[in-house]
Amino acid sequence: MVNTDNFFGGAPEVNASAPGRVNLLGEHTDYNDGFMLPVATPQRTLVAMSRSGDDHFHFYSPTFDSTVTFASGSSAPQGFGSYIEGCIRLVQAEGIEVPPLRVYVTTDLPVGSGLSSSAALEVATLRAMRALLGFELDDVKLARIAQRAEIEYAHVNCGIMDQMASSLADETNMLFIDARTLEHHLVKMPPDTELIVVDSGIARKLAASKYNERRAECEDASRRLGVQALRDVTDPAAVEGLPSPQRERARHVVLENLRVLEAAQGVSAERFGELMNASHFSLRDDYEVSIPELDELCEHLRAAPGVLGARLTGAGFGGACVALCRAGQAQEAAATALAAYNRQGRQGRILVPVPTEQKGQQ
Ligand code: NG1
C-alpha cells in the first residue's frame, strides 16, 4: 500500500479533516428551506495535500483503493475524484488560482450508510485547499461550495444539511440549521443522554430516484399552496386540502419542521425521544421513505433498556437508524437491538459509539 511518504515523496504540505453527520431531527426538510438538527460523527475523512510540482492532478485513496490522475486541462473520471475535482473547479470559479495538486484521502466513515461520507470528503478537501493556498473562505461559504460540488460534479441534487453539518457541527452538540437563511447555532444535547447509530446493513438502492421524486412532490405541493417553499407553511391544517400524495408529503415536512423548532428550544430527554419516534412514523407513513428493515431495527432499539427514541437517519430506503439513550446505556442497547435484528441473517452493525476494535483504524 502506498503511504503518504511514498505518495508525496516526504511529508505533505498540509493535512485537514472533516466529520460525517448523523441527523437527529429534520429529515427531508433541507430542500424545503426548513430546519434540522444534526451532530458530527466521531469518524472523519482525512485529506493530505501538496502542490503536485507537475502539470497533473494526482489523487490517491488507500481506503477507496483508487488512483486518479488527470492533466490540469482535463477532468477526473466519475468516482471519488469527481468530488475533489468539483471542489477544485469551484474554488477556481471564485477567481482563486489553484495549481495542480496531489491529494491523499483516508476515512473511517462508512460509505453508503447515510453518514454523509461525501460531504466529509468535500469539506476536508476545501479545508486542505484553504490551508495550502491561504485564501479567505468562511465555514458557511465553504459548505455552499461543497454542496455545489456534490450537485454539479457528483450529480446528486442534495440540500445543504450535510455540508453545513460537516463544516460547522461538533460531536457533543447538535447544530440547528435554517436551510433558507443558513442561520445556525449549537444546541446542547438533552441532559444525560448519548447516541447510538446502527447500520441496517441494507444498501440505499432506491434513494436517488425516490429522493428526486419526493423533491418534485414537495415543489408541487408548495406551488399549489402558493408558497415559495413548504417551510413557509406553519399551520399543519393548511396541507389537508391537497391531493394525495402531496398532502402526506407536505404534512411530513410541516410537522417535521415544528418538531425541530420545538427540540431546538431545549426539551427534556424524554420529549426529545418522543419527537424522534414521531419523526420516524411520519417518514414511514406520510413521506414513505422507510423500509421494513429500518422500521424493525427502530422497534428493536425502542424496546432496548435505556432507549428514549429511535428513527431512521438520512434519506431512507436503507442505511442507518439513530437512537437517543440514557447516558451509559448506548452500547448495551445497541447490542441488544442488534441481537434481535440480526437473527434473520442480517448484517446490522454499530457505527456510533465507534466499536473499540475499530478505534484508531484509518
Ligand atoms: P443522505 O442521507 O446523506 O443521502 C440526503 C441529502 C440531504 C438531506 C437528506 C434527507 C444527499 C447528499 N444529501 O442525505 O441533503 O436532504 O437526504 O434529510 O443527497
Short mmCIF file of C-alpha atoms and ligand atoms in Angstrom, two decimals:
data_model
loop_
_atom_site.label_atom_id
_atom_site.label_comp_id
_atom_site.label_asym_id
_atom_site.label_seq_id
_atom_site.Cartn_x
_atom_site.Cartn_y
_atom_site.Cartn_z
CA MET A 1 0.00 0.00 0.00
CA VAL A 2 1.23 3.48 -0.87
CA ASN A 3 1.66 5.57 2.28
CA THR A 4 1.76 9.35 2.47
CA ASP A 5 5.58 9.43 2.44
CA ASN A 6 5.75 7.43 -0.83
CA PHE A 7 2.91 9.41 -2.34
CA PHE A 8 4.29 12.86 -1.50
CA GLY A 9 7.98 11.95 -1.50
CA GLY A 10 8.12 13.21 2.11
CA ALA A 11 5.56 14.89 4.34
CA PRO A 12 2.52 16.58 2.71
CA GLU A 13 2.37 20.37 2.86
CA VAL A 14 -0.99 20.36 4.72
CA ASN A 15 -3.41 17.99 6.46
CA ALA A 16 -7.10 18.63 7.04
CA SER A 17 -10.10 16.60 8.12
CA ALA A 18 -13.89 16.78 8.38
CA PRO A 19 -16.56 14.62 10.04
CA GLY A 20 -19.67 12.99 8.67
CA ARG A 21 -23.03 13.71 10.26
CA VAL A 22 -25.92 11.99 11.96
CA ASN A 23 -29.18 13.84 11.65
CA LEU A 24 -31.24 13.69 14.85
CA LEU A 25 -34.34 15.54 13.64
CA GLY A 26 -35.40 17.38 10.48
CA GLU A 27 -35.36 14.83 7.66
CA HIS A 28 -36.17 15.84 4.09
CA THR A 29 -36.58 19.40 5.29
CA ASP A 30 -33.39 20.97 3.90
CA TYR A 31 -34.56 21.15 0.27
CA ASN A 32 -37.85 22.58 1.56
CA ASP A 33 -35.93 25.54 3.07
CA GLY A 34 -36.62 24.11 6.54
CA PHE A 35 -34.83 23.25 9.76
CA MET A 36 -32.66 20.39 11.00
CA LEU A 37 -30.56 19.22 13.95
CA PRO A 38 -27.56 17.08 13.02
CA VAL A 39 -24.44 16.23 15.04
CA ALA A 40 -20.96 15.41 13.72
CA THR A 41 -19.75 11.80 13.71
CA PRO A 42 -16.62 10.74 15.58
CA GLN A 43 -15.48 9.21 12.27
CA ARG A 44 -13.68 11.63 9.95
CA THR A 45 -12.22 11.90 6.48
CA LEU A 46 -8.58 12.98 6.31
CA VAL A 47 -7.11 14.84 3.34
CA ALA A 48 -3.37 15.40 2.94
CA MET A 49 -2.41 17.80 0.15
CA SER A 50 0.62 19.30 -1.62
CA ARG A 51 1.27 21.13 -4.85
CA SER A 52 1.98 18.41 -7.41
CA GLY A 53 5.02 20.05 -8.99
CA ASP A 54 4.00 18.85 -12.48
CA ASP A 55 1.03 19.69 -14.71
CA HIS A 56 -1.18 16.82 -13.48
CA PHE A 57 -3.59 16.34 -10.59
CA HIS A 58 -2.89 13.12 -8.66
CA PHE A 59 -5.45 11.75 -6.20
CA TYR A 60 -4.98 8.55 -4.26
CA SER A 61 -7.06 6.81 -1.61
CA PRO A 62 -5.99 3.57 0.05
CA THR A 63 -9.48 3.40 1.63
CA PHE A 64 -11.24 3.53 -1.73
CA ASP A 65 -8.38 1.61 -3.38
CA SER A 66 -8.37 4.16 -6.16
CA THR A 67 -5.86 6.30 -8.06
CA VAL A 68 -6.92 9.22 -10.24
CA THR A 69 -4.53 11.18 -12.46
CA PHE A 70 -5.53 13.82 -15.00
CA ALA A 71 -3.92 16.74 -16.81
CA SER A 72 -4.81 20.17 -15.44
CA GLY A 73 -6.87 20.95 -18.56
CA SER A 74 -8.99 17.77 -18.42
CA SER A 75 -11.38 16.14 -15.93
CA ALA A 76 -11.39 13.37 -13.33
CA PRO A 77 -13.46 10.29 -14.14
CA GLN A 78 -16.64 9.80 -12.05
CA GLY A 79 -15.85 8.34 -8.63
CA PHE A 80 -14.17 9.72 -5.52
CA GLY A 81 -12.08 12.01 -7.77
CA SER A 82 -15.14 13.91 -9.01
CA TYR A 83 -15.90 15.24 -5.51
CA ILE A 84 -12.33 16.53 -5.18
CA GLU A 85 -12.25 17.92 -8.70
CA GLY A 86 -15.60 19.65 -8.08
CA CYS A 87 -14.12 21.47 -5.07
CA ILE A 88 -11.06 22.50 -7.09
CA ARG A 89 -13.05 23.79 -10.07
CA LEU A 90 -15.48 25.71 -7.89
CA VAL A 91 -12.65 27.36 -5.95
CA GLN A 92 -11.11 28.31 -9.32
CA ALA A 93 -14.51 29.73 -10.32
CA GLU A 94 -14.22 32.05 -7.29
CA GLY A 95 -11.20 33.58 -9.01
CA ILE A 96 -8.61 31.74 -6.91
CA GLU A 97 -5.62 30.27 -8.69
CA VAL A 98 -5.23 26.57 -7.90
CA PRO A 99 -2.08 24.80 -9.09
CA PRO A 100 -2.12 21.05 -9.90
CA LEU A 101 -2.30 19.16 -6.60
CA ARG A 102 -1.50 15.81 -5.02
CA VAL A 103 -4.33 14.71 -2.74
CA TYR A 104 -4.30 11.69 -0.40
CA VAL A 105 -7.58 10.60 1.19
CA THR A 106 -8.30 8.21 4.05
CA THR A 107 -11.51 7.80 6.00
CA ASP A 108 -13.07 5.66 8.69
CA LEU A 109 -16.56 6.83 7.70
CA PRO A 110 -18.68 4.03 6.28
CA VAL A 111 -19.74 4.81 2.70
CA GLY A 112 -23.44 4.47 1.80
CA SER A 113 -24.81 4.25 5.34
CA GLY A 114 -26.28 7.73 5.47
CA LEU A 115 -23.47 9.38 7.47
CA SER A 116 -22.54 11.77 4.64
CA SER A 117 -19.14 10.49 3.69
CA SER A 118 -19.36 12.58 0.53
CA ALA A 119 -19.87 15.84 2.44
CA ALA A 120 -16.91 14.95 4.69
CA LEU A 121 -14.72 14.46 1.61
CA GLU A 122 -15.78 17.77 0.10
CA VAL A 123 -15.37 19.75 3.33
CA ALA A 124 -11.99 18.16 4.15
CA THR A 125 -10.76 18.89 0.60
CA LEU A 126 -11.85 22.54 0.80
CA ARG A 127 -10.26 22.91 4.25
CA ALA A 128 -7.00 21.48 2.91
CA MET A 129 -7.07 23.86 -0.09
CA ARG A 130 -7.79 26.83 2.20
CA ALA A 131 -4.82 25.88 4.40
CA LEU A 132 -2.49 25.22 1.45
CA LEU A 133 -3.33 28.25 -0.65
CA GLY A 134 -4.19 30.70 2.14
CA PHE A 135 -7.40 32.15 0.67
CA GLU A 136 -10.26 33.52 2.78
CA LEU A 137 -13.33 31.27 2.95
CA ASP A 138 -15.71 31.23 5.90
CA ASP A 139 -17.27 27.96 7.03
CA VAL A 140 -20.75 28.72 5.65
CA LYS A 141 -19.41 29.70 2.22
CA LEU A 142 -17.25 26.57 2.34
CA ALA A 143 -20.40 24.48 2.95
CA ARG A 144 -22.13 26.15 -0.01
CA ILE A 145 -19.21 25.34 -2.33
CA ALA A 146 -19.14 21.77 -1.03
CA GLN A 147 -22.88 21.41 -1.78
CA ARG A 148 -22.35 22.77 -5.32
CA ALA A 149 -19.53 20.24 -5.84
CA GLU A 150 -21.95 17.45 -4.90
CA ILE A 151 -24.71 18.79 -7.20
CA GLU A 152 -22.60 19.78 -10.20
CA TYR A 153 -19.80 17.18 -10.14
CA ALA A 154 -21.30 14.13 -8.37
CA HIS A 155 -24.73 14.90 -9.89
CA VAL A 156 -26.66 14.48 -6.63
CA ASN A 157 -29.36 17.13 -6.26
CA CYS A 158 -28.96 17.44 -2.48
CA GLY A 159 -29.92 20.06 0.11
CA ILE A 160 -27.39 21.94 2.28
CA MET A 161 -27.67 19.93 5.53
CA ASP A 162 -24.78 17.51 5.09
CA GLN A 163 -22.21 20.09 4.08
CA MET A 164 -23.31 22.59 6.77
CA ALA A 165 -23.10 19.82 9.37
CA SER A 166 -19.69 18.62 8.22
CA SER A 167 -18.37 22.19 8.13
CA LEU A 168 -19.90 23.53 11.36
CA ALA A 169 -21.16 20.76 13.66
CA ASP A 170 -19.33 19.12 16.54
CA GLU A 171 -19.73 15.75 18.19
CA THR A 172 -21.12 16.87 21.51
CA ASN A 173 -23.76 19.43 20.48
CA MET A 174 -26.47 19.47 17.87
CA LEU A 175 -26.25 22.07 15.13
CA PHE A 176 -29.51 23.89 14.45
CA ILE A 177 -29.61 24.86 10.77
CA ASP A 178 -32.08 27.07 8.93
CA ALA A 179 -31.64 25.93 5.33
CA ARG A 180 -33.08 29.17 3.91
CA THR A 181 -31.01 31.74 5.77
CA LEU A 182 -28.17 29.40 6.79
CA GLU A 183 -28.53 30.83 10.29
CA HIS A 184 -27.06 28.19 12.60
CA HIS A 185 -26.19 27.70 16.24
CA LEU A 186 -25.19 24.89 18.55
CA VAL A 187 -27.86 23.36 20.80
CA LYS A 188 -26.97 21.22 23.80
CA MET A 189 -27.92 17.55 23.68
CA PRO A 190 -30.68 16.64 26.16
CA PRO A 191 -29.04 16.09 29.57
CA ASP A 192 -27.54 12.70 30.49
CA THR A 193 -28.02 11.15 27.09
CA GLU A 194 -25.87 9.58 24.42
CA LEU A 195 -26.45 8.42 20.88
CA ILE A 196 -26.42 5.09 19.13
CA VAL A 197 -26.18 4.82 15.37
CA VAL A 198 -26.78 1.40 13.88
CA ASP A 199 -26.38 0.48 10.23
CA SER A 200 -29.22 -1.71 8.96
CA GLY A 201 -26.86 -3.44 6.52
CA ILE A 202 -29.32 -2.61 3.73
CA ALA A 203 -27.85 -0.58 0.87
CA ARG A 204 -29.82 2.51 -0.14
CA LYS A 205 -30.85 1.33 -3.58
CA LEU A 206 -33.86 3.46 -4.40
CA ALA A 207 -32.62 6.51 -2.56
CA ALA A 208 -31.57 8.61 -5.57
CA SER A 209 -34.66 8.17 -7.74
CA LYS A 210 -37.12 8.39 -4.83
CA TYR A 211 -35.26 11.42 -3.45
CA ASN A 212 -35.86 13.32 -6.69
CA GLU A 213 -39.48 12.14 -6.76
CA ARG A 214 -40.06 13.43 -3.21
CA ARG A 215 -38.44 16.76 -4.07
CA ALA A 216 -40.77 17.14 -7.06
CA GLU A 217 -43.83 16.26 -4.93
CA CYS A 218 -42.85 18.88 -2.36
CA GLU A 219 -42.30 21.53 -5.05
CA ASP A 220 -45.71 20.70 -6.48
CA ALA A 221 -47.29 20.96 -3.01
CA SER A 222 -45.75 24.39 -2.41
CA ARG A 223 -46.91 25.61 -5.85
CA ARG A 224 -50.45 24.51 -5.08
CA LEU A 225 -50.30 26.22 -1.68
CA GLY A 226 -48.89 29.40 -3.23
CA VAL A 227 -45.75 29.48 -1.07
CA GLN A 228 -42.09 29.71 -2.03
CA ALA A 229 -41.27 26.51 -0.12
CA LEU A 230 -43.01 24.23 2.39
CA ARG A 231 -41.04 25.95 5.14
CA ASP A 232 -43.49 28.84 4.72
CA VAL A 233 -46.43 26.68 5.87
CA THR A 234 -46.65 26.82 9.64
CA ASP A 235 -50.23 25.62 10.16
CA PRO A 236 -50.43 21.85 9.61
CA ALA A 237 -54.15 22.15 8.74
CA ALA A 238 -53.20 24.10 5.59
CA VAL A 239 -51.98 20.94 3.80
CA GLU A 240 -55.14 18.89 4.32
CA GLY A 241 -56.84 20.18 1.16
CA LEU A 242 -54.03 18.98 -1.11
CA PRO A 243 -54.46 15.85 -3.24
CA SER A 244 -52.55 12.71 -2.31
CA PRO A 245 -49.57 12.13 -2.14
CA GLN A 246 -48.69 15.86 -1.97
CA ARG A 247 -50.84 16.12 1.18
CA GLU A 248 -48.89 13.42 3.04
CA ARG A 249 -45.50 14.70 1.84
CA ALA A 250 -46.32 18.25 2.89
CA ARG A 251 -47.76 17.07 6.22
CA HIS A 252 -44.44 15.37 7.00
CA VAL A 253 -42.40 18.45 6.15
CA VAL A 254 -44.59 20.91 8.06
CA LEU A 255 -44.75 18.73 11.20
CA GLU A 256 -41.06 17.81 10.99
CA ASN A 257 -40.12 21.49 10.92
CA LEU A 258 -42.27 22.06 14.02
CA ARG A 259 -40.54 19.13 15.76
CA VAL A 260 -37.11 20.63 15.06
CA LEU A 261 -38.18 24.08 16.27
CA GLU A 262 -39.54 22.57 19.49
CA ALA A 263 -36.43 20.45 20.10
CA ALA A 264 -34.11 23.39 19.39
CA GLN A 265 -35.74 25.30 22.28
CA GLY A 266 -34.30 22.68 24.65
CA VAL A 267 -36.64 19.87 25.70
CA SER A 268 -36.32 17.01 28.17
CA ALA A 269 -34.60 13.80 27.07
CA GLU A 270 -37.98 12.00 27.16
CA ARG A 271 -39.63 14.60 24.94
CA PHE A 272 -36.71 14.53 22.51
CA GLY A 273 -37.13 10.76 22.27
CA GLU A 274 -40.86 11.18 21.54
CA LEU A 275 -40.08 13.68 18.80
CA MET A 276 -37.63 11.22 17.22
CA ASN A 277 -40.24 8.45 17.27
CA ALA A 278 -42.85 10.77 15.74
CA SER A 279 -40.33 11.72 13.05
CA HIS A 280 -39.81 8.07 12.15
CA PHE A 281 -43.54 7.33 11.96
CA SER A 282 -44.02 10.35 9.75
CA LEU A 283 -41.15 9.29 7.45
CA ARG A 284 -42.69 5.81 7.31
CA ASP A 285 -46.36 6.69 6.86
CA ASP A 286 -46.52 10.13 5.23
CA TYR A 287 -43.18 10.54 3.47
CA GLU A 288 -42.86 6.83 2.63
CA VAL A 289 -39.07 6.65 2.65
CA SER A 290 -38.68 3.88 5.22
CA ILE A 291 -38.40 0.15 4.53
CA PRO A 292 -39.49 -2.75 6.78
CA GLU A 293 -35.91 -3.41 7.94
CA LEU A 294 -35.48 0.18 9.19
CA ASP A 295 -38.88 0.03 10.92
CA GLU A 296 -37.92 -3.22 12.60
CA LEU A 297 -34.48 -2.03 13.65
CA CYS A 298 -36.05 1.08 15.22
CA GLU A 299 -38.57 -1.11 17.06
CA HIS A 300 -35.79 -3.28 18.47
CA LEU A 301 -33.91 -0.14 19.52
CA ARG A 302 -37.01 1.34 21.21
CA ALA A 303 -37.54 -1.94 23.10
CA ALA A 304 -33.97 -1.96 24.48
CA PRO A 305 -33.40 -0.70 28.04
CA GLY A 306 -32.42 2.96 28.25
CA VAL A 307 -33.58 3.95 24.75
CA LEU A 308 -35.73 7.10 24.65
CA GLY A 309 -36.49 7.25 20.91
CA ALA A 310 -35.29 5.94 17.55
CA ARG A 311 -35.65 6.86 13.90
CA LEU A 312 -34.09 6.30 10.52
CA THR A 313 -31.45 8.91 9.72
CA GLY A 314 -30.62 10.34 6.30
CA ALA A 315 -32.57 9.94 3.11
CA GLY A 316 -34.07 6.49 3.91
CA PHE A 317 -34.60 3.34 1.78
CA GLY A 318 -31.81 1.66 3.77
CA GLY A 319 -28.81 2.96 5.67
CA ALA A 320 -28.78 3.68 9.38
CA CYS A 321 -31.02 4.34 12.39
CA VAL A 322 -30.20 6.68 15.27
CA ALA A 323 -31.45 6.33 18.84
CA LEU A 324 -31.23 8.59 21.87
CA CYS A 325 -30.32 6.69 25.05
CA ARG A 326 -29.71 7.39 28.66
CA ALA A 327 -26.01 8.01 29.30
CA GLY A 328 -24.01 4.84 29.73
CA GLN A 329 -26.61 2.58 28.13
CA ALA A 330 -25.97 3.09 24.41
CA GLN A 331 -23.53 0.28 23.72
CA GLU A 332 -25.61 -2.31 25.50
CA ALA A 333 -28.90 -1.13 24.00
CA ALA A 334 -27.39 -1.32 20.50
CA ALA A 335 -26.04 -4.83 21.16
CA THR A 336 -29.46 -5.97 22.46
CA ALA A 337 -31.31 -4.50 19.47
CA LEU A 338 -28.81 -5.98 17.00
CA ALA A 339 -29.01 -9.44 18.57
CA ALA A 340 -32.74 -9.41 17.75
CA TYR A 341 -32.44 -7.69 14.35
CA ASN A 342 -29.60 -9.86 13.04
CA ARG A 343 -31.41 -13.09 13.86
CA GLN A 344 -32.66 -13.39 10.27
CA GLY A 345 -29.10 -13.34 8.89
CA ARG A 346 -28.98 -9.58 8.51
CA GLN A 347 -25.78 -7.59 8.65
CA GLY A 348 -26.67 -4.80 11.08
CA ARG A 349 -23.73 -3.22 12.93
CA ILE A 350 -22.95 -0.45 15.37
CA LEU A 351 -21.47 2.71 13.81
CA VAL A 352 -21.60 5.05 16.86
CA PRO A 353 -20.28 4.78 19.56
CA VAL A 354 -17.37 3.62 17.43
CA PRO A 355 -16.75 -0.03 18.39
CA THR A 356 -13.47 -0.34 20.33
CA GLU A 357 -11.87 -2.66 17.77
CA GLN A 358 -12.35 -0.01 15.05
CA LYS A 359 -10.94 2.93 17.02
CA GLY A 360 -7.76 4.31 15.51
CA GLN A 361 -8.19 2.37 12.26
CA GLN A 362 -7.60 4.63 9.27
P1 NG1 B 1 -28.06 11.39 2.82
O1 NG1 B 1 -28.67 10.56 3.85
O2 NG1 B 1 -26.63 11.79 3.17
O3 NG1 B 1 -28.17 10.83 1.45
C1 NG1 B 1 -29.79 13.17 1.84
C2 NG1 B 1 -29.39 14.54 1.33
C3 NG1 B 1 -29.58 15.64 2.41
C4 NG1 B 1 -31.00 15.56 3.00
C5 NG1 B 1 -31.29 14.10 3.46
C6 NG1 B 1 -32.70 13.91 3.94
C7 NG1 B 1 -27.54 13.97 -0.21
C8 NG1 B 1 -26.08 14.02 -0.44
N1 NG1 B 1 -27.97 14.52 0.94
O4 NG1 B 1 -28.86 12.80 2.84
O5 NG1 B 1 -29.36 16.91 1.83
O6 NG1 B 1 -31.96 16.01 2.09
O7 NG1 B 1 -31.10 13.17 2.38
O8 NG1 B 1 -32.97 14.69 5.06
O9 NG1 B 1 -28.31 13.51 -1.04
#
